[in-house]
Tab-separated table of C-alpha atoms in Angstrom:
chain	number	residue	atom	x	y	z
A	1	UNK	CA	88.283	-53.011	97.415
A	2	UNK	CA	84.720	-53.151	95.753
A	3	UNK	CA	84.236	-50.949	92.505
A	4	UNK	CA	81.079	-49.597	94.678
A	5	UNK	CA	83.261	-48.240	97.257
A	6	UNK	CA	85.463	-46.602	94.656
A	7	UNK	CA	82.967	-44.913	92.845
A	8	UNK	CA	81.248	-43.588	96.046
A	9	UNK	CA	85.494	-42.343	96.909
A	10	UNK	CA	85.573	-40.826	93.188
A	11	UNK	CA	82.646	-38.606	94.111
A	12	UNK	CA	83.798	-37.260	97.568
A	13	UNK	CA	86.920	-36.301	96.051
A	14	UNK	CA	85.588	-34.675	92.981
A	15	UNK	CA	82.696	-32.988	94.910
A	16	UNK	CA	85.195	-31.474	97.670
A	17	UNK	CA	87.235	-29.716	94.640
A	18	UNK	CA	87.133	-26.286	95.458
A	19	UNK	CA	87.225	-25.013	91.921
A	20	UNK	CA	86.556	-27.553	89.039
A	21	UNK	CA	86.970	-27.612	85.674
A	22	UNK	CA	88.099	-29.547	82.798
A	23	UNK	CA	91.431	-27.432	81.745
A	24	UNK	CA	93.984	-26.518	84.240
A	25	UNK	CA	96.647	-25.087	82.951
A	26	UNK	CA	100.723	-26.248	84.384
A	27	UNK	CA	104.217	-25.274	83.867
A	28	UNK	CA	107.138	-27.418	83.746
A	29	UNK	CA	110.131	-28.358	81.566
A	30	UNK	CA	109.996	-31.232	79.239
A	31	UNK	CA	112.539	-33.893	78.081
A	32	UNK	CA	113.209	-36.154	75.271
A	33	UNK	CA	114.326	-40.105	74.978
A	34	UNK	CA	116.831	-40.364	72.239
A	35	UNK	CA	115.543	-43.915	71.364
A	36	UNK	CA	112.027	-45.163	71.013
A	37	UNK	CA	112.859	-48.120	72.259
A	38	UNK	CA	112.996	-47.034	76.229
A	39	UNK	CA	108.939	-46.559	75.730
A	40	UNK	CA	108.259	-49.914	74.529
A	41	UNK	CA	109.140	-51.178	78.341
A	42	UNK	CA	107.278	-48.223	80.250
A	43	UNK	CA	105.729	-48.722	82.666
A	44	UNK	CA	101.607	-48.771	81.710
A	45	UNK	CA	102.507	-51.982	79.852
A	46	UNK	CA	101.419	-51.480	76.266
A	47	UNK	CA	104.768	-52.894	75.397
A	48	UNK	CA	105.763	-52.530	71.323
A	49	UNK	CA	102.188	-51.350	70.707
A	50	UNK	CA	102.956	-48.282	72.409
A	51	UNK	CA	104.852	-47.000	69.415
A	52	UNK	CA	101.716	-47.279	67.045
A	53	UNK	CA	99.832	-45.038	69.152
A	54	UNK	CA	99.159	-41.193	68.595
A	55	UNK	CA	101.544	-41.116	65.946
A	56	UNK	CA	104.247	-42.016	68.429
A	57	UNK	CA	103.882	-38.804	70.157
A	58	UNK	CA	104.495	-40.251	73.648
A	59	UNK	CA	105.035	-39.075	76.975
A	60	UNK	CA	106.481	-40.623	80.449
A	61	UNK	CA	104.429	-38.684	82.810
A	62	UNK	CA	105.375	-37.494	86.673
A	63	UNK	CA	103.746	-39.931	89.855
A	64	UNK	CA	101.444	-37.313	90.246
A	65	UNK	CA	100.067	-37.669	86.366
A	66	UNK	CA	101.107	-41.283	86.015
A	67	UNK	CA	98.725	-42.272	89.576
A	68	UNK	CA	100.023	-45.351	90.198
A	69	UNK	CA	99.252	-46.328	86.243
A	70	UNK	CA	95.336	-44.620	86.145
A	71	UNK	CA	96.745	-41.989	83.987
A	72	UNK	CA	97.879	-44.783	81.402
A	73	UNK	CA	96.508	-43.584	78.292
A	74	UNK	CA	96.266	-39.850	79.232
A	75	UNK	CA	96.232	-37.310	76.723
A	76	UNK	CA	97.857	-34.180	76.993
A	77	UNK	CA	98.474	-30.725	74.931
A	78	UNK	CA	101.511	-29.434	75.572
A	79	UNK	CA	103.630	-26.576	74.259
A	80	UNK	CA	107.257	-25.500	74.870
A	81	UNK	CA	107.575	-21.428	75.385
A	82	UNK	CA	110.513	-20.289	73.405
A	83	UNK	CA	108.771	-18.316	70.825
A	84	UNK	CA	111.837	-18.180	68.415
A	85	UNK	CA	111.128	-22.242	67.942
A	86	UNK	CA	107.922	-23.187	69.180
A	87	UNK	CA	104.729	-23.263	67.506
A	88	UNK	CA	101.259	-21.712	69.515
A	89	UNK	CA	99.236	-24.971	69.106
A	90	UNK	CA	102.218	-27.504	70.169
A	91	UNK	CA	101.057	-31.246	70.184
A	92	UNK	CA	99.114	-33.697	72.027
A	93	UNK	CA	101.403	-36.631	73.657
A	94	UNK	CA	99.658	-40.206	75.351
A	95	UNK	CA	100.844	-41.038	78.538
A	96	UNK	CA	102.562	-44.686	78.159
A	97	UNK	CA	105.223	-44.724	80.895
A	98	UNK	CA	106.246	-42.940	83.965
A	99	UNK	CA	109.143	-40.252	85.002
A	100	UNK	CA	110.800	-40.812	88.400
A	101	UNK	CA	112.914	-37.564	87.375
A	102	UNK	CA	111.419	-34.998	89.221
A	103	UNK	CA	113.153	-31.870	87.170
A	104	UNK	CA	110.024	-32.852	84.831
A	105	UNK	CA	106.798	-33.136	84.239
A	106	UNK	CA	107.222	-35.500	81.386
A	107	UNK	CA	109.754	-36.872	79.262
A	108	UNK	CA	108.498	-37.155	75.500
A	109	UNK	CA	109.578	-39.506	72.348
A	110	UNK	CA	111.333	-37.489	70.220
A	111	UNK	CA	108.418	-37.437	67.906
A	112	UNK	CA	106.649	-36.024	70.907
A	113	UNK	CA	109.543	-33.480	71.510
A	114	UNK	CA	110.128	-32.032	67.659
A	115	UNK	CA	106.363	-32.044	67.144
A	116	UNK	CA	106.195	-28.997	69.435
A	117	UNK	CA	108.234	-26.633	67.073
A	118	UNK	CA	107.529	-24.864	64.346
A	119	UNK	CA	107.874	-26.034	60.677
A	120	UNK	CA	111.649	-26.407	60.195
A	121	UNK	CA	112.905	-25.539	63.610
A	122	UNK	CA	112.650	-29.307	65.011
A	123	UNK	CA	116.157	-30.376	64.905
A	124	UNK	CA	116.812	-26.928	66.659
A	125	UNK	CA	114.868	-27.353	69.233
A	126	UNK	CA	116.097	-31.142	69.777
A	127	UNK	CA	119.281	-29.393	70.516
A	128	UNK	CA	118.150	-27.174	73.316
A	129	UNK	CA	117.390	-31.263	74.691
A	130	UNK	CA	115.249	-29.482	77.689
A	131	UNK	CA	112.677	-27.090	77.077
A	132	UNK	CA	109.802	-24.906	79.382
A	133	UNK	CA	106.909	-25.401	78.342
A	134	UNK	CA	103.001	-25.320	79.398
A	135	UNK	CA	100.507	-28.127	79.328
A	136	UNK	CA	96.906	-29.382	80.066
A	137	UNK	CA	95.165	-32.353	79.508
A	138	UNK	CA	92.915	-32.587	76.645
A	139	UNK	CA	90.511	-35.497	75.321
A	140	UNK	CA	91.553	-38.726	74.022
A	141	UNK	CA	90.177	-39.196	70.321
A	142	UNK	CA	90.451	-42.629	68.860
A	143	UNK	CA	87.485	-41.400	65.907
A	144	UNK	CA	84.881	-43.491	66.933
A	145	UNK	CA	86.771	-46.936	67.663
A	146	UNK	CA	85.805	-48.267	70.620
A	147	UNK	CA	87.362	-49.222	73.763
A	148	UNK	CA	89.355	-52.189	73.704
A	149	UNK	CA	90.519	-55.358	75.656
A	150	UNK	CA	93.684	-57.253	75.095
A	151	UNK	CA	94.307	-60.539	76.961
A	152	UNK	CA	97.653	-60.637	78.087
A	153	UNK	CA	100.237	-63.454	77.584
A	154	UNK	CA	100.517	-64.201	81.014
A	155	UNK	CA	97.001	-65.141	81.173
A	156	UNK	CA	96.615	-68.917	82.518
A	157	UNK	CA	92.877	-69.989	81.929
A	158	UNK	CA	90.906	-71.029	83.526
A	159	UNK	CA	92.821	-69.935	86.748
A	160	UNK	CA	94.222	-66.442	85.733
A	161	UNK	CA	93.493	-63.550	83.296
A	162	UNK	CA	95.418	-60.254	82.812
A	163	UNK	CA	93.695	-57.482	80.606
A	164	UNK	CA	94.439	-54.242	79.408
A	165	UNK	CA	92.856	-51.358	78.141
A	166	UNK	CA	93.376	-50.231	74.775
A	167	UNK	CA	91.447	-46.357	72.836
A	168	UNK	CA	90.554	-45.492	76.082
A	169	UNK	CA	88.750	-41.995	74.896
A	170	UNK	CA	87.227	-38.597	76.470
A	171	UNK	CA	89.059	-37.494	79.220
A	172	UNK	CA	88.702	-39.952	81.770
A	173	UNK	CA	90.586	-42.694	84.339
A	174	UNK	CA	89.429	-46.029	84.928
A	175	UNK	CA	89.903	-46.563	88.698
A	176	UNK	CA	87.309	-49.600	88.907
A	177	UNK	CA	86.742	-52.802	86.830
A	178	UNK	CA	84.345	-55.762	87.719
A	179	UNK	CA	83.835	-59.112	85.637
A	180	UNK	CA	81.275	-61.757	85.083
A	181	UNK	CA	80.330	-64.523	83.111
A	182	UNK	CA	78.023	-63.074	80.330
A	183	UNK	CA	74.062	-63.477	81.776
A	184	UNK	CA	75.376	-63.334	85.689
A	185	UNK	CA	74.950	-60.901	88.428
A	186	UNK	CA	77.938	-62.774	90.068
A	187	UNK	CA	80.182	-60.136	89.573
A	188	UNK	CA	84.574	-60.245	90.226
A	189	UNK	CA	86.521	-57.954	91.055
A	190	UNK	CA	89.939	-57.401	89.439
A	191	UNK	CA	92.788	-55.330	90.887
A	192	UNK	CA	95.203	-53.276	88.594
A	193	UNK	CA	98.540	-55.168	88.451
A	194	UNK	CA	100.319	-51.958	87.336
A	195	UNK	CA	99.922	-49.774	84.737
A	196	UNK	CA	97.099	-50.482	82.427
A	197	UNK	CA	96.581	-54.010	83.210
A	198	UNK	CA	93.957	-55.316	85.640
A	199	UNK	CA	94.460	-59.198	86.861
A	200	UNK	CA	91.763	-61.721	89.082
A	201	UNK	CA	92.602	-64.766	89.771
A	202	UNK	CA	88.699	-65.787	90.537
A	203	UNK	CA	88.097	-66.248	86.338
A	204	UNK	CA	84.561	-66.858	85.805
A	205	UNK	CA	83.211	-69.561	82.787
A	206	UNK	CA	82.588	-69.207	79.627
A	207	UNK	CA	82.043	-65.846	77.711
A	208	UNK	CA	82.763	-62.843	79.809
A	209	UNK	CA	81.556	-59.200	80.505
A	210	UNK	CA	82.885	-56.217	82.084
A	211	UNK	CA	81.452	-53.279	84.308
A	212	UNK	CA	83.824	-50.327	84.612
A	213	UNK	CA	84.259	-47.373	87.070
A	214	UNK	CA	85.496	-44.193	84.878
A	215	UNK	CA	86.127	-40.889	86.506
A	216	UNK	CA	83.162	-38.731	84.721
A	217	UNK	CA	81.846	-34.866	85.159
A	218	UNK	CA	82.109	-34.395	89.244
A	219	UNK	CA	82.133	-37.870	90.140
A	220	UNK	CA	82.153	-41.594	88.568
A	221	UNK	CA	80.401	-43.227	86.158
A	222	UNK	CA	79.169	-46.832	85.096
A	223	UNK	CA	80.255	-48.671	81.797
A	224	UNK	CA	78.673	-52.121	80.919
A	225	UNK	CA	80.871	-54.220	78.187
A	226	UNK	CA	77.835	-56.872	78.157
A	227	UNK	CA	79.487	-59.623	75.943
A	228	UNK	CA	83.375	-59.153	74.947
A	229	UNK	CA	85.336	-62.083	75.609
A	230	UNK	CA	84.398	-65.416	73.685
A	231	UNK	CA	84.222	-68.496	75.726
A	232	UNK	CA	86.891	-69.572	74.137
A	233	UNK	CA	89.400	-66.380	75.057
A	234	UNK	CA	92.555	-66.706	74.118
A	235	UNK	CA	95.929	-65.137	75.387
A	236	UNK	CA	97.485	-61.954	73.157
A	237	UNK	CA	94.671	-60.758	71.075
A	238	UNK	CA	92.184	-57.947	71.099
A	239	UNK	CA	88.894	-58.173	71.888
A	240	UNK	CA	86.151	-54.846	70.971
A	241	UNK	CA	84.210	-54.264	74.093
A	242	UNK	CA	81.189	-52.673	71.881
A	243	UNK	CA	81.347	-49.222	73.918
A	244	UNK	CA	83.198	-45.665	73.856
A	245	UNK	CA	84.094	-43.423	76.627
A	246	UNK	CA	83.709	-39.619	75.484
A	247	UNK	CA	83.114	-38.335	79.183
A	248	UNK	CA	85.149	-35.102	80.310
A	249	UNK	CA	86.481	-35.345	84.118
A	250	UNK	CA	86.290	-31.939	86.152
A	251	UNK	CA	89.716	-30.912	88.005
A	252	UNK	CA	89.751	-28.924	90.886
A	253	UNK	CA	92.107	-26.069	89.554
A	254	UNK	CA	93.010	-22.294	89.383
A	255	UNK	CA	93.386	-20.409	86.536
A	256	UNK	CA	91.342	-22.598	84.495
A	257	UNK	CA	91.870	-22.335	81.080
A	258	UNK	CA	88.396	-21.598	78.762
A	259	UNK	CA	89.508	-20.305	75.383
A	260	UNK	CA	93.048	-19.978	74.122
A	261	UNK	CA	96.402	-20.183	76.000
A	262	UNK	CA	97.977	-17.114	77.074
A	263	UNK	CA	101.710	-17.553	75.058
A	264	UNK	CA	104.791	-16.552	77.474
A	265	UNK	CA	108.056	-16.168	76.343
């Protein structure tokens, strides 16, 4: 599937949204892993980086929020209901993994979990172990670092190269990704393997660069990454693709949410 044809199927979709806007508001009940170590094998593929990120406030996200892995790197505000424990502003988890339990919406690190209560009242609400609570997704922001590339170990050059995406800001999904060598029009496209990582087997020479498809405003939106791979790439490290992504993506929703939450108990 050509990143043309996706971008022209990320318009339809957005443009037939009866009511968009950028904060719908959901309820749901929220869990918490007891050890950080189930997130480092979740399912986006970040693997041991994923506890570095956001603080380690994480979140394994339902199918329909995980979309077969283009809401890796989501980020979402979320806040549990019980007034007695829970603060107004809750926190903001990152989508690394996804929930196949479908009594949730996510599953958070604990980090995640406690960082929803008030000052003091974390190990109390760690007890309750399941919790209500009201979310919406929110803009990533990585404070002006750019999105990045990491080459994956299973990478085989010249024949094979895995990526991933890494500070992937704004609020945003990356449902297309093209490369090329660096100068070409010849562009390749690569196919998301699962998760966050996008494979091709058709590896073009020397230094490489990148066109991406981004879900943007009521439809998609093109990203160049002109030169971010050296010719001489190599397998496990990070590469700075030179751009951000700050672009909000409309949802087609009702009750949006404009101002301030409306607290429940």
């Amino acid at each position: 599937m050509g990143v043309f044809y996706l971008l022209c199927l990320v318009t339809l979709v957005l443009a037939s949204s009866a009511i968009a806007c950028d904060r719908c508001v959901h309820r749901s009940k929220v869990a918490f892993f007891s050890k950080a170590q189930a997130l480092q094998s979740g399912a986006c593929g970040y693997g041991s980086l994923a506890i570095g990120f956001n603080d380690g406030r994480l979140a394994a996200a339902a199918p329909s929020i995980y979309k077969d892995g283009a809401g890796c790197g989501a980020c979402f505000q979320i806040r549990c209901k019980d007034e007695r424990i829970c603060s107004k502003e809750g926190t903001t988890v990152l989508v690394t993994d996804q929930n196949r339990n479908n009594a949730t919406d996510f599953v958070l690190s604990s980090r995640g979990f406690v960082a929803m209560a008030k000052k003091g009242m974390g190990q109390d609400l760690l007890k309750l172990g399941l919790a209500d609570v009201e979310y919406k997704r929110v803009p990533c922001d990585y404070q002006n670092k750019n999105l990045a590339i990491r080459v994956e170990e299973s990478s085989q050059k010249p024949h094979y190269l895995a990526i991933k995406f890494l500070y992937q800001g704004g609020q945003t999904e990356i449902v297309g990704v093209d490369v090329a060598q660096v100068g070409s029009s010849n562009w390749k496209f690569m196919s998301r393997n699962h998760g966050a990582v996008w494979d091709t087997s058709r590896v073009p020479n020397g230094a490489l660069q990148f066109r991406l498809v981004v879900t943007a405003g009521y439809d998609g939106k093109w990203y160049w990454a002109k030169s971010v791979l050296p010719a001489d790439w190599k397998n496990s490290v990070i590469y700075d693709s030179g751009i951000q992504i700050s672009d909000i993506a409309q949802e087609g929703c009702s009750p949006c949410d404009e101002t301030t939450w409306k607290h429940q108990s």
